Structures are given as structure tokens and as C-alpha cells.
Amino acid sequence: MQNYDIESQPSCNDELNSDLLTVDEARARILDAVNMIRDTHTAALRDALGQVLAADVVSPIDVPAYTNSAMDGYAVRAADLPGEGTRTFLVAGTSWAGRPYIGPIGPGEAVRIMTGGMMPEGMDSVVMQEQVEIDADNNSVRIGTGHSAGQNVRAAGEDVEAGQTVLSAGRRLTAADIGMLASLGLGKVSIYRKPRVAFFSTGDELRAVGEPLCPGEIYDSNRYSIYGLLKKQDVEIIDLGVVRDEPGLIEAAFREAAARADVVLTSGGVSVGEADFVKDTLEKIGTLSFWKIAMKPGRPVTFGHIDKAVFFGLPGNPVSVMVTYFQFVWPALVKMSGETAVPAVYTVRAVTTTALKKRPGRYEFQRGYLQQTGPGEFSVRSVGAQGSGILRSMSEANCFILLVPDQTRVEAGNEVLVQPFQNLL
Ligand code: AMP
Ligand code: MG
């Protein structure tokens, strides 16, 4: 997770941060506290695409399985090629892809061969058809100089040797991977079960889309952004809807979610307001690990366990939900899925074209729009208002501008560190 570490220096505002965790500390603790899911099953190749391999794959065959031609042309013995001038070769027959030539071949003879055609016994080189002169009777070809032994031939086992490990457990299978597995004749592989994630929103003010809003109510948008994030990570999703701010209902929802899923995810109800029961409930029926992180947007986040399930209580504010998901839930789900090569979250340096305002003492993820201004050169601008509830600016953004605790104002024209999330969120 090297690329993920974002806090190079500790903050100088220690009195502000004394009981707060840094983002990197919080992430490290979470990664420490979650385990990969070890359940496996066998899946057909196409169903395994994008899934995580649960066992090393050893090739049962050589690839290519037989020595064959890389070109349309004429298979010859290198020893027969002329040292000077040209030489005429009688064409003994044709080796097609899938239909090898198996007849006898006399000394100084050639075999017409197609791309992928099996090299006839004793032949070791192929001369491209563009480089020969075919005699009028079509029975012989004339070949000149400039050829080398072994040219245009693909040797058996050149790509993969039988017994060689081609993919290791923990690999998330790509299109190329399943194509390669097919080339080995393998139709099935062992994969890990996807993490099961149950999630719900909390709040008396929440309404489902499609219903009219009464005074004081808002639409439940978090369930949609969380759904989108989970979908992108390709986990199994259990949507438990909206739960009202009543301790009994929240507890029942926690128990149901923990019984059905590996991960329980909630939004809202984690601040210290009177109707915020998430933390209390977690303390009552599970274990609370931490909940205060020096970041904006994002705090507070609750993390812990209910029985065997991992619990994330994300904030209610729509932007905070996405920021905390990306920083904490995303890497935890990567680890739980069994993926060993954690996809890098890259940061790039970019010149900000807008001035950035920030309070010291906390890490800030400001929403920005990153653009390439030249090869390897980037600029970034703030997408505007940075309130934790302003989902529109999240939707307009393609990156987070990372501002470390010590930073305050950044003037336009200065370089900042940026975390693009286009392909991740
Ligand atoms: P809370 O953590 O419950 O105090 O929520 C913080 C803010 O986020 C409040 O303004 C809530 O109305 C808002 N909020 C909470 N849950 C949601 C949700 N599911 N969709 C949209 N906004 C929400
Ligand atoms: Mg609430």
C-alpha cells in the first residue's frame, strides 16, 4: 500500500490532534484488523473474469504445443540455404494451420507453410513468401541469400513450458489472463468468494427517491453512491434500506447485517448528536475500535466488529461518505477479496490554477479537476464549494487535492499533490 501513504509529515498542531488518528494510522489499523476471505469455489473461465484466483495455475502443456511457422512462406533446412546467389527448392507439399504435412521430404526440398502451420520434421527455418520466386510450374521456388537459421519459427514451449506457474493465487483475472488460461486448455479455475457487504442508511429525515419530500426531509442519496462504489469493487451487495434513528431498530439492523455479511456499512448517525446511535449500538453489541480521524471531509468514522463481521460506520454527509469509503473501505475490501497485488492509488503533482483555502491541523481531501497540460504535466483546479454535503462538486471532480495537516492557504501557481479517482470511484 506504499502509494497510499499520504501523510509525509506529522502535524505541528499537536494539541488539536492529540486524540485524533491520522488517515494513514486509521487505514493501517483497519488493514490490520481485516482478514481475507478464504472460501473458494470453481468457476468457468468467463465467470472468473475480474475475480481473484485462489490457487496457482500451472500449465498442463507447452505453449505453443508444437513448433510452428510465424509467417506464410516456405519451410526449409537452414543447411540447404545458399551462401551466395540463389538456389532452387522443390516444393514437397503444404503444411496448413491445423493440417500438418506428414509426407517425406527429400534433401534440398521445401514445404509450403502457413502461419501457425506445424513445422515439418527436420525443417528449422521459414522464408517469407514475399522473399521467394515461384517457378512457372508452381512446383519449385528460388531462394536467395540473407536468411538466418531458425528465422520465422515459433518453438514449442516458447511462451509457456508445461509445469510452469503462469498465474499466482491472489491475482485478479484480466481479459488477457482468461485468454491465456484458455490457451492452456483450462476451462475452470479456483476463485475466492467475493466479500458480502450489507449496508443501510440511518436517519429520520431520509426519504426514498420517487416519494414526495415533507418539510425537513431529504432524499437518501448515500445508498446510491455507496451502491455505486460497491458495484465498482464487484462485491456481493445486500441493501438493507433506511433505518430510522431508534436504538432498537438500529440494533436489529446491525444484528441482521452482521449475520448475513462479512462487512456491515452504515452511513449517518456517527456524530455526537442526540439522535446518533451508531456508536452506542456498536459498543453494546460489538467492539468499537476508533472513531476520530483528523481529516476533512470524513470525520467521524466508526470502525469495529460485530461478531465476525467488520463494521464501518461512515458519516452521513454525502461527500464524507465517498471520501471515507475511498480511504478506508476500498482498501479493506481489496484485502478481504484476497487480491495480493493491491491496485496502486497513484498521486501526481499538479499546478493549482485556483487558490486553495484550508485550516491547519487536519488532512483535507479537496475536490478538484485534474487536466493534462502537456506530456507528463498537469494542472488542477478546485471544483468550488468544498462543504461535506455538496455532492454536486464531488460529481464534477475527478480527483482529490491532498492537503497535509500543516498546510494552510495554497496560492494559484503552486504545486500540489493530487489523487485521481476517475477509474476507482
Ligand atoms: P448524521 O451523521 O446522521 O448526523 O448526518 C450528517 C448529515 O448527512 C445530515 O445533514 C444528514 O441529513 C445527512 N445524511 C445522512 N444520511 C444521509 C443519506 N443517506 N443521504 C443523504 N444525506 C444524508
Ligand atoms: Mg442522522
Tab-separated table of C-alpha atoms and ligand atoms in Angstrom:
chain	number	residue	atom	x	y	z
A	1	MET	CA	0.000	0.000	0.000
A	2	GLN	CA	3.005	2.204	-0.425
A	3	ASN	CA	1.363	4.527	-2.860
A	4	TYR	CA	-1.459	5.096	-0.478
A	5	ASP	CA	0.555	6.712	2.281
A	6	ILE	CA	-0.294	10.323	2.030
A	7	GLU	CA	0.954	11.914	5.196
A	8	SER	CA	4.611	12.576	4.922
A	9	GLN	CA	4.950	14.860	7.894
A	10	PRO	CA	3.160	14.851	11.240
A	11	SER	CA	1.141	17.917	12.043
A	12	CYS	CA	2.595	20.698	14.139
A	13	ASN	CA	-0.825	21.238	15.694
A	14	ASP	CA	-0.415	18.544	18.267
A	15	GLU	CA	-2.820	19.988	20.788
A	16	LEU	CA	-5.533	19.847	18.128
A	17	ASN	CA	-4.737	16.287	17.118
A	18	SER	CA	-3.791	14.609	20.363
A	19	ASP	CA	-6.835	12.318	20.452
A	20	LEU	CA	-7.278	12.084	16.684
A	21	LEU	CA	-5.872	9.428	14.406
A	22	THR	CA	-4.180	10.378	11.166
A	23	VAL	CA	-5.615	8.984	7.941
A	24	ASP	CA	-2.646	6.671	7.425
A	25	GLU	CA	-2.813	5.390	11.006
A	26	ALA	CA	-6.503	4.717	10.699
A	27	ARG	CA	-6.029	2.867	7.401
A	28	ALA	CA	-3.154	0.809	8.768
A	29	ARG	CA	-5.234	-0.221	11.778
A	30	ILE	CA	-8.148	-1.184	9.570
A	31	LEU	CA	-5.959	-3.257	7.249
A	32	ASP	CA	-4.507	-4.962	10.283
A	33	ALA	CA	-7.940	-5.791	11.630
A	34	VAL	CA	-9.458	-7.297	8.476
A	35	ASN	CA	-8.707	-10.728	7.050
A	36	MET	CA	-9.045	-12.104	3.579
A	37	ILE	CA	-11.981	-14.394	2.908
A	38	ARG	CA	-10.704	-17.893	2.314
A	39	ASP	CA	-13.819	-19.570	0.890
A	40	THR	CA	-13.160	-20.757	-2.629
A	41	HIS	CA	-15.106	-22.275	-5.468
A	42	THR	CA	-14.530	-23.369	-9.001
A	43	ALA	CA	-15.707	-21.050	-11.748
A	44	ALA	CA	-15.916	-21.282	-15.510
A	45	LEU	CA	-13.337	-19.050	-17.164
A	46	ARG	CA	-15.745	-16.311	-18.238
A	47	ASP	CA	-17.301	-16.125	-14.779
A	48	ALA	CA	-13.824	-15.859	-13.287
A	49	LEU	CA	-13.078	-12.641	-15.188
A	50	GLY	CA	-12.436	-9.873	-12.638
A	51	GLN	CA	-12.426	-12.403	-9.770
A	52	VAL	CA	-9.456	-13.294	-7.593
A	53	LEU	CA	-7.600	-16.518	-8.279
A	54	ALA	CA	-7.487	-18.812	-5.215
A	55	ALA	CA	-4.757	-21.223	-6.375
A	56	ASP	CA	-1.658	-21.028	-8.511
A	57	VAL	CA	-2.220	-22.130	-12.096
A	58	VAL	CA	0.369	-24.497	-13.543
A	59	SER	CA	0.389	-25.036	-17.270
A	60	PRO	CA	-0.507	-28.587	-18.274
A	61	ILE	CA	1.006	-28.097	-21.740
A	62	ASP	CA	3.721	-26.361	-23.706
A	63	VAL	CA	2.605	-23.208	-25.498
A	64	PRO	CA	2.922	-23.348	-28.413
A	65	ALA	CA	2.271	-27.079	-28.181
A	66	TYR	CA	4.338	-27.705	-31.350
A	67	THR	CA	6.957	-25.805	-33.291
A	68	ASN	CA	5.195	-23.776	-35.975
A	69	SER	CA	5.622	-21.055	-38.552
A	70	ALA	CA	5.194	-17.365	-37.681
A	71	MET	CA	4.717	-16.457	-41.367
A	72	ASP	CA	3.186	-17.631	-44.607
A	73	GLY	CA	6.148	-18.948	-46.590
A	74	TYR	CA	8.383	-21.947	-47.177
A	75	ALA	CA	9.862	-24.228	-44.528
A	76	VAL	CA	13.449	-25.259	-45.265
A	77	ARG	CA	16.512	-26.736	-43.624
A	78	ALA	CA	18.897	-23.867	-42.824
A	79	ALA	CA	21.775	-26.031	-44.018
A	80	ASP	CA	20.223	-26.025	-47.515
A	81	LEU	CA	20.102	-22.190	-47.790
A	82	PRO	CA	22.550	-20.776	-50.348
A	83	GLY	CA	25.676	-18.951	-49.171
A	84	GLU	CA	25.594	-16.888	-52.392
A	85	GLY	CA	23.350	-16.493	-55.416
A	86	THR	CA	20.068	-18.391	-55.381
A	87	ARG	CA	19.041	-21.984	-55.003
A	88	THR	CA	16.003	-23.817	-56.318
A	89	PHE	CA	13.960	-25.910	-53.873
A	90	LEU	CA	11.399	-28.462	-54.997
A	91	VAL	CA	8.156	-27.984	-53.002
A	92	ALA	CA	7.276	-31.329	-51.410
A	93	GLY	CA	3.818	-30.322	-50.154
A	94	THR	CA	1.922	-27.901	-47.883
A	95	SER	CA	1.602	-27.596	-44.104
A	96	TRP	CA	-1.632	-25.750	-43.251
A	97	ALA	CA	-2.572	-24.466	-39.801
A	98	GLY	CA	-4.369	-27.468	-38.338
A	99	ARG	CA	-3.331	-29.806	-41.205
A	100	PRO	CA	0.357	-30.710	-40.927
A	101	TYR	CA	2.441	-32.038	-43.814
A	102	ILE	CA	3.490	-35.551	-42.940
A	103	GLY	CA	4.937	-36.861	-46.188
A	104	PRO	CA	8.619	-37.456	-46.951
A	105	ILE	CA	10.896	-34.511	-47.732
A	106	GLY	CA	13.966	-35.097	-49.860
A	107	PRO	CA	17.282	-33.248	-49.471
A	108	GLY	CA	17.122	-29.664	-50.789
A	109	GLU	CA	13.333	-29.637	-50.770
A	110	ALA	CA	10.993	-27.080	-49.173
A	111	VAL	CA	7.441	-27.284	-47.795
A	112	ARG	CA	4.867	-24.561	-48.375
A	113	ILE	CA	3.747	-23.489	-44.884
A	114	MET	CA	1.025	-21.198	-43.484
A	115	THR	CA	1.159	-19.100	-40.309
A	116	GLY	CA	0.567	-21.462	-37.386
A	117	GLY	CA	1.269	-24.492	-39.574
A	118	MET	CA	3.308	-27.223	-37.853
A	119	MET	CA	6.971	-27.278	-38.889
A	120	PRO	CA	7.619	-30.486	-40.842
A	121	GLU	CA	10.091	-32.953	-39.340
A	122	GLY	CA	13.675	-31.775	-39.911
A	123	MET	CA	12.751	-28.265	-41.115
A	124	ASP	CA	14.043	-25.416	-38.930
A	125	SER	CA	13.555	-22.131	-40.796
A	126	VAL	CA	10.841	-20.341	-42.752
A	127	VAL	CA	11.422	-17.992	-45.688
A	128	MET	CA	8.603	-15.487	-46.143
A	129	GLN	CA	6.604	-15.979	-49.304
A	130	GLU	CA	7.393	-12.375	-50.352
A	131	GLN	CA	11.103	-13.307	-50.406
A	132	VAL	CA	10.959	-16.254	-52.828
A	133	GLU	CA	10.488	-16.530	-56.554
A	134	ILE	CA	7.946	-19.132	-57.543
A	135	ASP	CA	8.734	-21.046	-60.735
A	136	ALA	CA	6.210	-21.077	-63.534
A	137	ASP	CA	5.271	-24.696	-62.921
A	138	ASN	CA	4.448	-23.893	-59.236
A	139	ASN	CA	6.457	-26.922	-58.153
A	140	SER	CA	9.620	-25.182	-57.057
A	141	VAL	CA	10.789	-21.897	-55.532
A	142	ARG	CA	14.026	-19.974	-55.791
A	143	ILE	CA	15.533	-18.608	-52.564
A	144	GLY	CA	18.404	-16.145	-52.310
A	145	THR	CA	20.780	-15.095	-49.518
A	146	GLY	CA	20.216	-13.016	-46.354
A	147	HIS	CA	18.322	-15.623	-44.336
A	148	SER	CA	19.247	-16.965	-40.940
A	149	ALA	CA	18.789	-20.342	-39.266
A	150	GLY	CA	15.621	-20.595	-37.145
A	151	GLN	CA	14.001	-17.482	-38.638
A	152	ASN	CA	10.186	-17.051	-38.541
A	153	VAL	CA	9.722	-20.131	-36.379
A	154	ARG	CA	7.918	-20.298	-33.021
A	155	ALA	CA	9.413	-23.045	-30.891
A	156	ALA	CA	7.276	-25.410	-28.816
A	157	GLY	CA	7.140	-24.170	-25.215
A	158	GLU	CA	8.486	-20.757	-26.227
A	159	ASP	CA	5.669	-18.844	-24.429
A	160	VAL	CA	4.984	-21.256	-21.586
A	161	GLU	CA	6.530	-24.568	-20.630
A	162	ALA	CA	4.446	-27.424	-19.239
A	163	GLY	CA	4.707	-27.383	-15.435
A	164	GLN	CA	5.439	-23.661	-15.272
A	165	THR	CA	3.331	-21.467	-12.911
A	166	VAL	CA	1.603	-18.944	-15.129
A	167	LEU	CA	-0.619	-17.128	-12.612
A	168	SER	CA	-0.401	-16.993	-8.831
A	169	ALA	CA	-3.159	-17.072	-6.228
A	170	GLY	CA	-4.274	-13.562	-5.335
A	171	ARG	CA	-4.356	-12.357	-8.917
A	172	ARG	CA	-7.459	-10.505	-10.103
A	173	LEU	CA	-8.061	-12.013	-13.521
A	174	THR	CA	-7.900	-9.722	-16.554
A	175	ALA	CA	-9.090	-10.314	-20.117
A	176	ALA	CA	-5.538	-11.308	-21.077
A	177	ASP	CA	-5.406	-13.740	-18.148
A	178	ILE	CA	-8.545	-15.639	-19.093
A	179	GLY	CA	-7.390	-15.699	-22.715
A	180	MET	CA	-4.079	-17.190	-21.628
A	181	LEU	CA	-5.820	-19.756	-19.414
A	182	ALA	CA	-7.941	-20.743	-22.409
A	183	SER	CA	-4.762	-21.137	-24.474
A	184	LEU	CA	-3.672	-23.734	-21.920
A	185	GLY	CA	-6.923	-25.614	-22.394
A	186	LEU	CA	-8.128	-24.738	-18.909
A	187	GLY	CA	-11.888	-24.125	-18.744
A	188	LYS	CA	-12.202	-23.660	-14.977
A	189	VAL	CA	-10.242	-22.067	-12.173
A	190	SER	CA	-10.487	-21.831	-8.409
A	191	ILE	CA	-11.501	-18.366	-7.184
A	192	TYR	CA	-12.228	-16.716	-3.858
A	193	ARG	CA	-15.731	-15.856	-2.824
A	194	LYS	CA	-16.462	-12.148	-3.107
A	195	PRO	CA	-16.847	-10.230	0.148
A	196	ARG	CA	-20.501	-9.795	1.130
A	197	VAL	CA	-21.331	-6.247	2.141
A	198	ALA	CA	-24.612	-5.300	3.846
A	199	PHE	CA	-25.354	-1.589	4.032
A	200	PHE	CA	-28.044	0.749	5.175
A	201	SER	CA	-28.668	4.440	5.755
A	202	THR	CA	-29.742	5.847	9.095
A	203	GLY	CA	-31.807	8.971	9.646
A	204	ASP	CA	-35.387	10.037	10.372
A	205	GLU	CA	-35.080	12.721	7.703
A	206	LEU	CA	-34.413	10.316	4.829
A	207	ARG	CA	-36.885	9.671	2.040
A	208	ALA	CA	-36.603	7.213	-0.807
A	209	VAL	CA	-36.401	8.592	-4.347
A	210	GLY	CA	-39.782	8.755	-6.027
A	211	GLU	CA	-41.587	9.811	-2.842
A	212	PRO	CA	-42.576	13.435	-2.161
A	213	LEU	CA	-40.480	15.307	0.418
A	214	CYS	CA	-42.152	16.683	3.552
A	215	PRO	CA	-40.653	19.719	5.312
A	216	GLY	CA	-37.331	18.834	6.931
A	217	GLU	CA	-36.784	15.726	4.823
A	218	ILE	CA	-34.082	14.936	2.256
A	219	TYR	CA	-33.602	12.177	-0.263
A	220	ASP	CA	-31.427	9.231	0.723
A	221	SER	CA	-28.558	9.695	-1.708
A	222	ASN	CA	-25.911	7.780	0.236
A	223	ARG	CA	-27.463	4.449	-0.576
A	224	TYR	CA	-26.956	5.230	-4.237
A	225	SER	CA	-23.370	6.459	-4.041
A	226	ILE	CA	-22.451	3.544	-1.749
A	227	TYR	CA	-24.164	1.136	-4.129
A	228	GLY	CA	-22.103	2.604	-6.985
A	229	LEU	CA	-18.862	2.261	-5.044
A	230	LEU	CA	-19.585	-1.333	-4.039
A	231	LYS	CA	-20.618	-2.202	-7.582
A	232	LYS	CA	-17.329	-0.839	-8.880
A	233	GLN	CA	-15.470	-3.120	-6.457
A	234	ASP	CA	-17.580	-6.059	-7.589
A	235	VAL	CA	-18.545	-7.298	-4.150
A	236	GLU	CA	-21.803	-9.009	-3.233
A	237	ILE	CA	-24.240	-6.279	-2.209
A	238	ILE	CA	-27.001	-6.613	0.384
A	239	ASP	CA	-29.066	-3.409	0.517
A	240	LEU	CA	-30.941	-3.171	3.817
A	241	GLY	CA	-32.621	0.165	3.097
A	242	VAL	CA	-33.147	3.023	5.553
A	243	VAL	CA	-33.270	2.521	9.304
A	244	ARG	CA	-34.872	5.180	11.497
A	245	ASP	CA	-32.993	6.802	14.369
A	246	GLU	CA	-34.258	4.448	17.057
A	247	PRO	CA	-31.786	2.396	19.088
A	248	GLY	CA	-33.926	-0.753	18.933
A	249	LEU	CA	-34.285	-0.602	15.151
A	250	ILE	CA	-30.597	0.174	14.666
A	251	GLU	CA	-29.598	-2.741	16.865
A	252	ALA	CA	-31.898	-5.115	14.983
A	253	ALA	CA	-30.481	-3.912	11.669
A	254	PHE	CA	-26.908	-4.371	12.946
A	255	ARG	CA	-27.636	-7.932	14.008
A	256	GLU	CA	-29.286	-8.848	10.737
A	257	ALA	CA	-26.500	-7.273	8.685
A	258	ALA	CA	-23.756	-8.970	10.723
A	259	ALA	CA	-25.467	-12.351	10.367
A	260	ARG	CA	-25.678	-12.031	6.594
A	261	ALA	CA	-22.473	-10.283	5.593
A	262	ASP	CA	-18.699	-10.068	6.027
A	263	VAL	CA	-18.859	-6.288	6.136
A	264	VAL	CA	-21.537	-4.022	7.580
A	265	LEU	CA	-21.582	-0.498	6.221
A	266	THR	CA	-23.789	2.300	7.508
A	267	SER	CA	-24.000	5.995	6.804
A	268	GLY	CA	-25.115	8.688	9.189
A	269	GLY	CA	-25.663	8.621	12.912
A	270	VAL	CA	-21.992	8.651	13.910
A	271	SER	CA	-21.570	12.177	15.168
A	272	VAL	CA	-22.333	13.065	18.754
A	273	GLY	CA	-25.765	14.482	18.065
A	274	GLU	CA	-28.609	13.243	20.227
A	275	ALA	CA	-30.031	11.010	17.542
A	276	ASP	CA	-26.714	9.384	16.623
A	277	PHE	CA	-26.985	5.834	17.868
A	278	VAL	CA	-24.485	4.027	15.684
A	279	LYS	CA	-21.552	4.289	18.061
A	280	ASP	CA	-23.597	3.367	21.147
A	281	THR	CA	-25.099	0.353	19.430
A	282	LEU	CA	-21.733	-0.854	18.229
A	283	GLU	CA	-20.340	-0.564	21.758
A	284	LYS	CA	-23.318	-2.518	23.045
A	285	ILE	CA	-23.347	-5.479	20.658
A	286	GLY	CA	-19.865	-5.428	19.137
A	287	THR	CA	-16.476	-3.833	19.607
A	288	LEU	CA	-15.627	-0.264	18.736
A	289	SER	CA	-12.054	0.288	17.588
A	290	PHE	CA	-11.879	4.005	16.831
A	291	TRP	CA	-13.901	6.830	15.517
A	292	LYS	CA	-11.996	10.100	15.365
A	293	ILE	CA	-9.748	10.819	12.398
A	294	ALA	CA	-8.048	14.122	11.593
A	295	MET	CA	-9.479	14.564	8.140
A	296	LYS	CA	-11.963	16.626	6.210
A	297	PRO	CA	-14.351	15.714	4.927
A	298	GLY	CA	-14.841	12.496	6.756
A	299	ARG	CA	-14.810	12.528	10.457
A	300	PRO	CA	-16.136	10.892	12.436
A	301	VAL	CA	-15.795	7.322	11.204
A	302	THR	CA	-16.648	4.338	13.343
A	303	PHE	CA	-14.775	1.104	12.869
A	304	GLY	CA	-15.136	-2.163	14.728
A	305	HIS	CA	-16.603	-5.644	14.671
A	306	ILE	CA	-19.990	-7.223	15.264
A	307	ASP	CA	-19.328	-10.931	15.785
A	308	LYS	CA	-17.203	-11.897	12.797
A	309	ALA	CA	-18.382	-9.041	10.620
A	310	VAL	CA	-16.264	-5.956	10.077
A	311	PHE	CA	-18.154	-2.751	10.759
A	312	PHE	CA	-17.743	0.658	9.120
A	313	GLY	CA	-19.948	3.478	10.322
A	314	LEU	CA	-19.425	6.143	7.677
A	315	PRO	CA	-20.501	9.751	8.215
A	316	GLY	CA	-23.866	10.953	6.948
A	317	ASN	CA	-22.656	13.802	4.789
A	318	PRO	CA	-22.727	12.648	1.171
A	319	VAL	CA	-19.179	13.715	0.292
A	320	SER	CA	-17.749	12.407	3.566
A	321	VAL	CA	-19.233	9.016	2.722
A	322	MET	CA	-17.354	8.841	-0.560
A	323	VAL	CA	-14.084	10.169	0.826
A	324	THR	CA	-14.051	7.767	3.784
A	325	TYR	CA	-15.100	4.864	1.584
A	326	PHE	CA	-12.196	5.522	-0.762
A	327	GLN	CA	-9.651	5.926	2.028
A	328	PHE	CA	-10.751	3.091	4.322
A	329	VAL	CA	-13.428	0.751	2.935
A	330	TRP	CA	-11.910	0.410	-0.525
A	331	PRO	CA	-8.501	-0.896	0.657
A	332	ALA	CA	-10.153	-3.104	3.280
A	333	LEU	CA	-12.345	-4.746	0.642
A	334	VAL	CA	-9.329	-5.221	-1.625
A	335	LYS	CA	-7.576	-7.098	1.176
A	336	MET	CA	-10.655	-9.125	2.083
A	337	SER	CA	-11.114	-10.178	-1.545
A	338	GLY	CA	-7.752	-11.965	-1.411
A	339	GLU	CA	-6.105	-9.755	-4.007
A	340	THR	CA	-2.403	-9.668	-3.201
A	341	ALA	CA	-1.152	-7.041	-5.618
A	342	VAL	CA	-3.136	-4.134	-4.253
A	343	PRO	CA	-4.004	-1.801	-7.122
A	344	ALA	CA	-1.896	1.307	-6.724
A	345	VAL	CA	-3.645	4.542	-5.945
A	346	TYR	CA	-1.462	6.988	-7.766
A	347	THR	CA	-0.733	10.537	-6.810
A	348	VAL	CA	0.522	13.118	-9.264
A	349	ARG	CA	1.964	16.581	-8.853
A	350	ALA	CA	-0.076	19.337	-10.443
A	351	VAL	CA	-0.018	23.115	-10.511
A	352	THR	CA	-3.163	24.524	-8.968
A	353	THR	CA	-4.814	27.217	-11.084
A	354	THR	CA	-7.042	28.297	-8.190
A	355	ALA	CA	-6.022	29.368	-4.697
A	356	LEU	CA	-6.894	26.741	-2.074
A	357	LYS	CA	-8.039	27.586	1.428
A	358	LYS	CA	-7.578	25.232	4.331
A	359	ARG	CA	-7.497	25.126	8.128
A	360	PRO	CA	-4.363	23.712	9.727
A	361	GLY	CA	-4.334	20.577	11.860
A	362	ARG	CA	-6.170	18.111	9.668
A	363	TYR	CA	-5.809	16.321	6.415
A	364	GLU	CA	-8.044	17.671	3.663
A	365	PHE	CA	-9.318	15.967	0.551
A	366	GLN	CA	-10.466	18.826	-1.623
A	367	ARG	CA	-12.407	18.051	-4.738
A	368	GLY	CA	-10.559	19.050	-7.862
A	369	TYR	CA	-10.472	18.697	-11.608
A	370	LEU	CA	-7.182	17.433	-12.986
A	371	GLN	CA	-6.091	18.122	-16.550
A	372	GLN	CA	-3.037	17.237	-18.547
A	373	THR	CA	-1.436	20.410	-19.893
A	374	GLY	CA	1.448	18.736	-21.723
A	375	PRO	CA	3.233	15.384	-21.743
A	376	GLY	CA	3.634	14.468	-18.055
A	377	GLU	CA	2.409	17.914	-16.957
A	378	PHE	CA	-0.783	18.537	-15.043
A	379	SER	CA	-2.843	21.359	-13.710
A	380	VAL	CA	-5.652	21.129	-11.204
A	381	ARG	CA	-8.424	23.465	-10.172
A	382	SER	CA	-10.795	23.372	-7.271
A	383	VAL	CA	-14.315	22.495	-8.385
A	384	GLY	CA	-15.689	25.086	-5.987
A	385	ALA	CA	-17.517	24.869	-2.682
A	386	GLN	CA	-15.976	22.170	-0.511
A	387	GLY	CA	-18.792	21.597	2.004
A	388	SER	CA	-19.141	17.959	3.051
A	389	GLY	CA	-22.750	17.916	1.930
A	390	ILE	CA	-22.176	19.239	-1.586
A	391	LEU	CA	-22.409	16.109	-3.696
A	392	ARG	CA	-22.559	18.091	-6.912
A	393	SER	CA	-18.931	19.166	-6.562
A	394	MET	CA	-17.984	15.515	-5.980
A	395	SER	CA	-19.755	14.647	-9.187
A	396	GLU	CA	-17.828	17.387	-11.045
A	397	ALA	CA	-14.477	16.306	-9.612
A	398	ASN	CA	-12.074	13.694	-10.974
A	399	CYS	CA	-9.509	13.876	-8.186
A	400	PHE	CA	-8.807	14.770	-4.606
A	401	ILE	CA	-6.323	17.540	-3.950
A	402	LEU	CA	-4.368	16.253	-0.942
A	403	LEU	CA	-3.565	18.916	1.604
A	404	VAL	CA	-1.478	17.799	4.574
A	405	PRO	CA	-2.228	18.999	8.135
A	406	ASP	CA	0.464	21.712	8.231
A	407	GLN	CA	-0.663	23.340	5.013
A	408	THR	CA	-2.847	26.401	5.115
A	409	ARG	CA	-3.506	28.559	2.078
A	410	VAL	CA	-2.050	27.497	-1.262
A	411	GLU	CA	-1.731	30.268	-3.836
A	412	ALA	CA	-2.519	29.697	-7.508
A	413	GLY	CA	0.588	28.667	-9.431
A	414	ASN	CA	1.915	26.396	-6.690
A	415	GLU	CA	2.336	22.669	-6.945
A	416	VAL	CA	0.017	20.338	-5.013
A	417	LEU	CA	-0.335	16.588	-4.659
A	418	VAL	CA	-3.395	15.109	-6.341
A	419	GLN	CA	-5.041	11.688	-6.146
A	420	PRO	CA	-7.014	10.938	-9.338
A	421	PHE	CA	-10.027	8.717	-8.753
A	422	GLN	CA	-11.624	8.571	-12.168
A	423	ASN	CA	-11.327	4.829	-12.562
A	424	LEU	CA	-11.816	3.981	-8.923
A	425	LEU	CA	-14.922	5.757	-7.672
B	1	AMP	P1	-25.596	12.377	10.618
B	1	AMP	O1	-24.234	11.754	10.652
B	1	AMP	O2	-26.675	11.333	10.702
B	1	AMP	O3	-25.726	13.428	11.636
B	1	AMP	O4	-25.744	13.050	9.197
B	1	AMP	C1	-24.959	14.147	8.785
B	1	AMP	C2	-25.601	14.848	7.597
B	1	AMP	O5	-25.701	13.959	6.500
B	1	AMP	C3	-27.012	15.317	7.873
B	1	AMP	O6	-27.211	16.572	7.233
B	1	AMP	C4	-27.867	14.260	7.227
B	1	AMP	O7	-29.135	14.746	6.849
B	1	AMP	C5	-27.040	13.883	6.036
B	1	AMP	N1	-27.333	12.495	5.651
B	1	AMP	C6	-27.311	11.442	6.487
B	1	AMP	N2	-27.629	10.322	5.824
B	1	AMP	C7	-27.845	10.669	4.549
B	1	AMP	C8	-28.221	9.945	3.369
B	1	AMP	N3	-28.411	8.634	3.396
B	1	AMP	N4	-28.347	10.619	2.209
B	1	AMP	C9	-28.139	11.948	2.171
B	1	AMP	N5	-27.785	12.691	3.232
B	1	AMP	C10	-27.650	12.064	4.425
B	2	MG	MG	-28.546	11.192	11.165
